[in-house]
Amino acid sequence: VQLQASGGGLVEAGGSLRLSCVASGTIFSSVAMGWYRQAPGKGREFVATITSSGRTIYGDSVKGRFAVSRDNAKNTVSLQMNSLKPEDTAVYYCNAHRDGSRWDVFGSWGQGTLVTVSS
């Protein structure tokens, strides 16, 4: 599975960003698509996922602020991030995974896309 995340950048606290991820090499509509992040000096953290049936699940730190969506026709998953906080600063990654197993991923992590939130 090949993944390309984009859309990161520098934003002030309280602002918004929209990340996108294009996947290839898999039957996109049959896999769950997750977003993860890794802040400097910390481990990788689960952010959000959308299952093959469209069910969404969020990490506690982003509930109510982030929204994940998918477009199966374009093999794309998006992450709308609102009310951003400095603690959201991280490299954001997308990956395909088995429904119900968010860490059982199919692709390599790649370079991700950097989100920096200034205070």
mmCIF file with all atom_site columns, C-alpha atoms in Angstrom:
data_model
loop_
_atom_site.group_PDB
_atom_site.id
_atom_site.type_symbol
_atom_site.label_atom_id
_atom_site.label_alt_id
_atom_site.label_comp_id
_atom_site.label_asym_id
_atom_site.label_entity_id
_atom_site.label_seq_id
_atom_site.pdbx_PDB_ins_code
_atom_site.Cartn_x
_atom_site.Cartn_y
_atom_site.Cartn_z
_atom_site.occupancy
_atom_site.B_iso_or_equiv
_atom_site.pdbx_formal_charge
_atom_site.auth_seq_id
_atom_site.auth_comp_id
_atom_site.auth_asym_id
_atom_site.auth_atom_id
_atom_site.pdbx_PDB_model_num
ATOM 1   C CA . VAL A 1 1   ? 0.000   0.000  0.000  1.00 0.00 ? 1   VAL A CA 1
ATOM 2   C CA . GLN A 1 2   ? 1.341   3.397  -0.959 1.00 0.00 ? 2   GLN A CA 1
ATOM 3   C CA . LEU A 1 3   ? 0.215   6.476  0.911  1.00 0.00 ? 3   LEU A CA 1
ATOM 4   C CA . GLN A 1 4   ? 0.758   10.169 0.352  1.00 0.00 ? 4   GLN A CA 1
ATOM 5   C CA . ALA A 1 5   ? -0.321  12.603 3.035  1.00 0.00 ? 5   ALA A CA 1
ATOM 6   C CA . SER A 1 6   ? -0.462  16.335 2.404  1.00 0.00 ? 6   SER A CA 1
ATOM 7   C CA . GLY A 1 7   ? -1.955  19.563 3.687  1.00 0.00 ? 7   GLY A CA 1
ATOM 8   C CA . GLY A 1 8   ? 0.185   20.275 6.720  1.00 0.00 ? 8   GLY A CA 1
ATOM 9   C CA . GLY A 1 9   ? 1.553   23.686 7.561  1.00 0.00 ? 9   GLY A CA 1
ATOM 10  C CA . LEU A 1 10  ? 1.877   26.417 10.152 1.00 0.00 ? 10  LEU A CA 1
ATOM 11  C CA . VAL A 1 11  ? -1.298  27.724 11.771 1.00 0.00 ? 11  VAL A CA 1
ATOM 12  C CA . GLU A 1 12  ? -2.134  29.812 14.815 1.00 0.00 ? 12  GLU A CA 1
ATOM 13  C CA . ALA A 1 13  ? -3.897  28.312 17.783 1.00 0.00 ? 13  ALA A CA 1
ATOM 14  C CA . GLY A 1 14  ? -7.629  28.219 17.158 1.00 0.00 ? 14  GLY A CA 1
ATOM 15  C CA . GLY A 1 15  ? -7.161  27.887 13.427 1.00 0.00 ? 15  GLY A CA 1
ATOM 16  C CA . SER A 1 16  ? -8.005  25.071 11.031 1.00 0.00 ? 16  SER A CA 1
ATOM 17  C CA . LEU A 1 17  ? -6.246  22.820 8.570  1.00 0.00 ? 17  LEU A CA 1
ATOM 18  C CA . ARG A 1 18  ? -7.403  20.053 6.289  1.00 0.00 ? 18  ARG A CA 1
ATOM 19  C CA . LEU A 1 19  ? -5.159  17.079 5.626  1.00 0.00 ? 19  LEU A CA 1
ATOM 20  C CA . SER A 1 20  ? -5.571  14.684 2.734  1.00 0.00 ? 20  SER A CA 1
ATOM 21  C CA . CYS A 1 21  ? -4.174  11.249 2.017  1.00 0.00 ? 21  CYS A CA 1
ATOM 22  C CA . VAL A 1 22  ? -4.231  9.368  -1.245 1.00 0.00 ? 22  VAL A CA 1
ATOM 23  C CA . ALA A 1 23  ? -3.832  5.600  -1.116 1.00 0.00 ? 23  ALA A CA 1
ATOM 24  C CA . SER A 1 24  ? -2.968  3.135  -3.841 1.00 0.00 ? 24  SER A CA 1
ATOM 25  C CA . GLY A 1 25  ? -2.135  -0.527 -4.032 1.00 0.00 ? 25  GLY A CA 1
ATOM 26  C CA . THR A 1 26  ? -5.161  -1.725 -2.117 1.00 0.00 ? 26  THR A CA 1
ATOM 27  C CA . ILE A 1 27  ? -8.878  -2.080 -2.551 1.00 0.00 ? 27  ILE A CA 1
ATOM 28  C CA . PHE A 1 28  ? -9.485  1.233  -0.868 1.00 0.00 ? 28  PHE A CA 1
ATOM 29  C CA . SER A 1 29  ? -13.185 0.781  -0.180 1.00 0.00 ? 29  SER A CA 1
ATOM 30  C CA . SER A 1 30  ? -12.572 -2.444 1.734  1.00 0.00 ? 30  SER A CA 1
ATOM 31  C CA . VAL A 1 31  ? -10.099 -1.121 4.296  1.00 0.00 ? 31  VAL A CA 1
ATOM 32  C CA . ALA A 1 32  ? -10.278 1.241  7.212  1.00 0.00 ? 32  ALA A CA 1
ATOM 33  C CA . MET A 1 33  ? -8.209  4.420  6.929  1.00 0.00 ? 33  MET A CA 1
ATOM 34  C CA . GLY A 1 34  ? -6.589  5.914  9.973  1.00 0.00 ? 34  GLY A CA 1
ATOM 35  C CA . TRP A 1 35  ? -4.785  9.078  10.916 1.00 0.00 ? 35  TRP A CA 1
ATOM 36  C CA . TYR A 1 36  ? -1.970  9.028  13.415 1.00 0.00 ? 36  TYR A CA 1
ATOM 37  C CA . ARG A 1 37  ? 0.514   11.586 14.675 1.00 0.00 ? 37  ARG A CA 1
ATOM 38  C CA . GLN A 1 38  ? 3.879   11.771 16.318 1.00 0.00 ? 38  GLN A CA 1
ATOM 39  C CA . ALA A 1 39  ? 4.990   14.806 18.262 1.00 0.00 ? 39  ALA A CA 1
ATOM 40  C CA . PRO A 1 40  ? 8.686   15.538 18.799 1.00 0.00 ? 40  PRO A CA 1
ATOM 41  C CA . GLY A 1 41  ? 10.135  13.178 21.370 1.00 0.00 ? 41  GLY A CA 1
ATOM 42  C CA . LYS A 1 42  ? 6.920   11.175 21.716 1.00 0.00 ? 42  LYS A CA 1
ATOM 43  C CA . GLY A 1 43  ? 5.533   7.933  20.385 1.00 0.00 ? 43  GLY A CA 1
ATOM 44  C CA . ARG A 1 44  ? 3.035   7.610  17.585 1.00 0.00 ? 44  ARG A CA 1
ATOM 45  C CA . GLU A 1 45  ? -0.520  8.357  18.661 1.00 0.00 ? 45  GLU A CA 1
ATOM 46  C CA . PHE A 1 46  ? -3.848  7.348  17.192 1.00 0.00 ? 46  PHE A CA 1
ATOM 47  C CA . VAL A 1 47  ? -5.887  10.336 16.014 1.00 0.00 ? 47  VAL A CA 1
ATOM 48  C CA . ALA A 1 48  ? -8.908  9.102  14.070 1.00 0.00 ? 48  ALA A CA 1
ATOM 49  C CA . THR A 1 49  ? -10.114 6.426  11.749 1.00 0.00 ? 49  THR A CA 1
ATOM 50  C CA . ILE A 1 50  ? -12.953 5.733  9.363  1.00 0.00 ? 50  ILE A CA 1
ATOM 51  C CA . THR A 1 51  ? -13.945 2.152  8.754  1.00 0.00 ? 51  THR A CA 1
ATOM 52  C CA . SER A 1 52  ? -14.826 0.602  5.416  1.00 0.00 ? 52  SER A CA 1
ATOM 53  C CA . SER A 1 53  ? -18.493 1.116  6.299  1.00 0.00 ? 53  SER A CA 1
ATOM 54  C CA . GLY A 1 54  ? -17.982 4.777  7.187  1.00 0.00 ? 54  GLY A CA 1
ATOM 55  C CA . ARG A 1 55  ? -17.985 4.542  10.959 1.00 0.00 ? 55  ARG A CA 1
ATOM 56  C CA . THR A 1 56  ? -15.692 7.093  12.565 1.00 0.00 ? 56  THR A CA 1
ATOM 57  C CA . ILE A 1 57  ? -13.647 6.753  15.751 1.00 0.00 ? 57  ILE A CA 1
ATOM 58  C CA . TYR A 1 58  ? -11.589 9.479  17.387 1.00 0.00 ? 58  TYR A CA 1
ATOM 59  C CA . GLY A 1 59  ? -8.865  9.709  19.945 1.00 0.00 ? 59  GLY A CA 1
ATOM 60  C CA . ASP A 1 60  ? -9.906  11.435 23.152 1.00 0.00 ? 60  ASP A CA 1
ATOM 61  C CA . SER A 1 61  ? -7.640  14.424 22.583 1.00 0.00 ? 61  SER A CA 1
ATOM 62  C CA . VAL A 1 62  ? -9.289  15.375 19.285 1.00 0.00 ? 62  VAL A CA 1
ATOM 63  C CA . LYS A 1 63  ? -12.947 14.500 19.823 1.00 0.00 ? 63  LYS A CA 1
ATOM 64  C CA . GLY A 1 64  ? -15.228 17.352 18.874 1.00 0.00 ? 64  GLY A CA 1
ATOM 65  C CA . ARG A 1 65  ? -12.471 19.199 17.006 1.00 0.00 ? 65  ARG A CA 1
ATOM 66  C CA . PHE A 1 66  ? -11.377 16.863 14.215 1.00 0.00 ? 66  PHE A CA 1
ATOM 67  C CA . ALA A 1 67  ? -13.473 15.134 11.567 1.00 0.00 ? 67  ALA A CA 1
ATOM 68  C CA . VAL A 1 68  ? -12.368 12.284 9.303  1.00 0.00 ? 68  VAL A CA 1
ATOM 69  C CA . SER A 1 69  ? -14.016 11.511 5.989  1.00 0.00 ? 69  SER A CA 1
ATOM 70  C CA . ARG A 1 70  ? -13.329 9.382  2.938  1.00 0.00 ? 70  ARG A CA 1
ATOM 71  C CA . ASP A 1 71  ? -14.005 9.486  -0.788 1.00 0.00 ? 71  ASP A CA 1
ATOM 72  C CA . ASN A 1 72  ? -13.796 5.961  -2.144 1.00 0.00 ? 72  ASN A CA 1
ATOM 73  C CA . ALA A 1 73  ? -14.069 7.171  -5.739 1.00 0.00 ? 73  ALA A CA 1
ATOM 74  C CA . LYS A 1 74  ? -10.839 9.120  -5.281 1.00 0.00 ? 74  LYS A CA 1
ATOM 75  C CA . ASN A 1 75  ? -9.079  6.722  -2.885 1.00 0.00 ? 75  ASN A CA 1
ATOM 76  C CA . THR A 1 76  ? -8.755  9.633  -0.508 1.00 0.00 ? 76  THR A CA 1
ATOM 77  C CA . VAL A 1 77  ? -9.192  10.111 3.202  1.00 0.00 ? 77  VAL A CA 1
ATOM 78  C CA . SER A 1 78  ? -9.289  13.581 4.748  1.00 0.00 ? 78  SER A CA 1
ATOM 79  C CA . LEU A 1 79  ? -8.888  15.004 8.224  1.00 0.00 ? 79  LEU A CA 1
ATOM 80  C CA . GLN A 1 80  ? -10.518 18.339 8.977  1.00 0.00 ? 80  GLN A CA 1
ATOM 81  C CA . MET A 1 81  ? -8.836  19.850 12.014 1.00 0.00 ? 81  MET A CA 1
ATOM 82  C CA . ASN A 1 82  ? -10.528 22.735 13.795 1.00 0.00 ? 82  ASN A CA 1
ATOM 83  C CA . SER A 1 83  ? -9.779  24.635 17.001 1.00 0.00 ? 83  SER A CA 1
ATOM 84  C CA . LEU A 1 84  ? -6.170  23.619 16.758 1.00 0.00 ? 84  LEU A CA 1
ATOM 85  C CA . LYS A 1 85  ? -4.007  23.730 19.858 1.00 0.00 ? 85  LYS A CA 1
ATOM 86  C CA . PRO A 1 86  ? -0.218  23.905 20.231 1.00 0.00 ? 86  PRO A CA 1
ATOM 87  C CA . GLU A 1 87  ? -0.294  20.341 21.542 1.00 0.00 ? 87  GLU A CA 1
ATOM 88  C CA . ASP A 1 88  ? -1.617  19.224 18.148 1.00 0.00 ? 88  ASP A CA 1
ATOM 89  C CA . THR A 1 89  ? 1.809   19.995 16.702 1.00 0.00 ? 89  THR A CA 1
ATOM 90  C CA . ALA A 1 90  ? 3.123   16.775 15.187 1.00 0.00 ? 90  ALA A CA 1
ATOM 91  C CA . VAL A 1 91  ? 3.871   14.896 12.016 1.00 0.00 ? 91  VAL A CA 1
ATOM 92  C CA . TYR A 1 92  ? 0.607   13.411 10.830 1.00 0.00 ? 92  TYR A CA 1
ATOM 93  C CA . TYR A 1 93  ? 0.469   10.088 9.029  1.00 0.00 ? 93  TYR A CA 1
ATOM 94  C CA . CYS A 1 94  ? -2.259  8.123  7.329  1.00 0.00 ? 94  CYS A CA 1
ATOM 95  C CA . ASN A 1 95  ? -2.412  4.378  6.918  1.00 0.00 ? 95  ASN A CA 1
ATOM 96  C CA . ALA A 1 96  ? -4.756  1.635  5.895  1.00 0.00 ? 96  ALA A CA 1
ATOM 97  C CA . HIS A 1 97  ? -5.642  -0.918 8.533  1.00 0.00 ? 97  HIS A CA 1
ATOM 98  C CA . ARG A 1 98  ? -7.972  -3.778 9.243  1.00 0.00 ? 98  ARG A CA 1
ATOM 99  C CA . ASP A 1 99  ? -11.397 -2.858 10.534 1.00 0.00 ? 99  ASP A CA 1
ATOM 100 C CA . GLY A 1 100 ? -11.312 -3.102 14.310 1.00 0.00 ? 100 GLY A CA 1
ATOM 101 C CA . SER A 1 101 ? -7.519  -3.148 14.535 1.00 0.00 ? 101 SER A CA 1
ATOM 102 C CA . ARG A 1 102 ? -6.165  0.369  14.159 1.00 0.00 ? 102 ARG A CA 1
ATOM 103 C CA . TRP A 1 103 ? -2.529  -0.615 14.636 1.00 0.00 ? 103 TRP A CA 1
ATOM 104 C CA . ASP A 1 104 ? -2.607  -3.575 12.238 1.00 0.00 ? 104 ASP A CA 1
ATOM 105 C CA . VAL A 1 105 ? -1.607  -1.393 9.320  1.00 0.00 ? 105 VAL A CA 1
ATOM 106 C CA . PHE A 1 106 ? -0.899  -2.339 5.740  1.00 0.00 ? 106 PHE A CA 1
ATOM 107 C CA . GLY A 1 107 ? 1.399   0.390  4.497  1.00 0.00 ? 107 GLY A CA 1
ATOM 108 C CA . SER A 1 108 ? 4.694   1.930  5.457  1.00 0.00 ? 108 SER A CA 1
ATOM 109 C CA . TRP A 1 109 ? 4.513   5.119  7.500  1.00 0.00 ? 109 TRP A CA 1
ATOM 110 C CA . GLY A 1 110 ? 6.292   7.336  5.040  1.00 0.00 ? 110 GLY A CA 1
ATOM 111 C CA . GLN A 1 111 ? 7.206   10.937 5.751  1.00 0.00 ? 111 GLN A CA 1
ATOM 112 C CA . GLY A 1 112 ? 3.809   12.182 6.823  1.00 0.00 ? 112 GLY A CA 1
ATOM 113 C CA . THR A 1 113 ? 2.874   15.841 6.806  1.00 0.00 ? 113 THR A CA 1
ATOM 114 C CA . LEU A 1 114 ? 3.976   18.318 9.463  1.00 0.00 ? 114 LEU A CA 1
ATOM 115 C CA . VAL A 1 115 ? 1.440   20.382 11.351 1.00 0.00 ? 115 VAL A CA 1
ATOM 116 C CA . THR A 1 116 ? 2.748   23.193 13.521 1.00 0.00 ? 116 THR A CA 1
ATOM 117 C CA . VAL A 1 117 ? 0.380   25.152 15.745 1.00 0.00 ? 117 VAL A CA 1
ATOM 118 C CA . SER A 1 118 ? 1.736   28.361 17.211 1.00 0.00 ? 118 SER A CA 1
ATOM 119 C CA . SER A 1 119 ? 0.468   29.794 20.472 1.00 0.00 ? 119 SER A CA 1
#
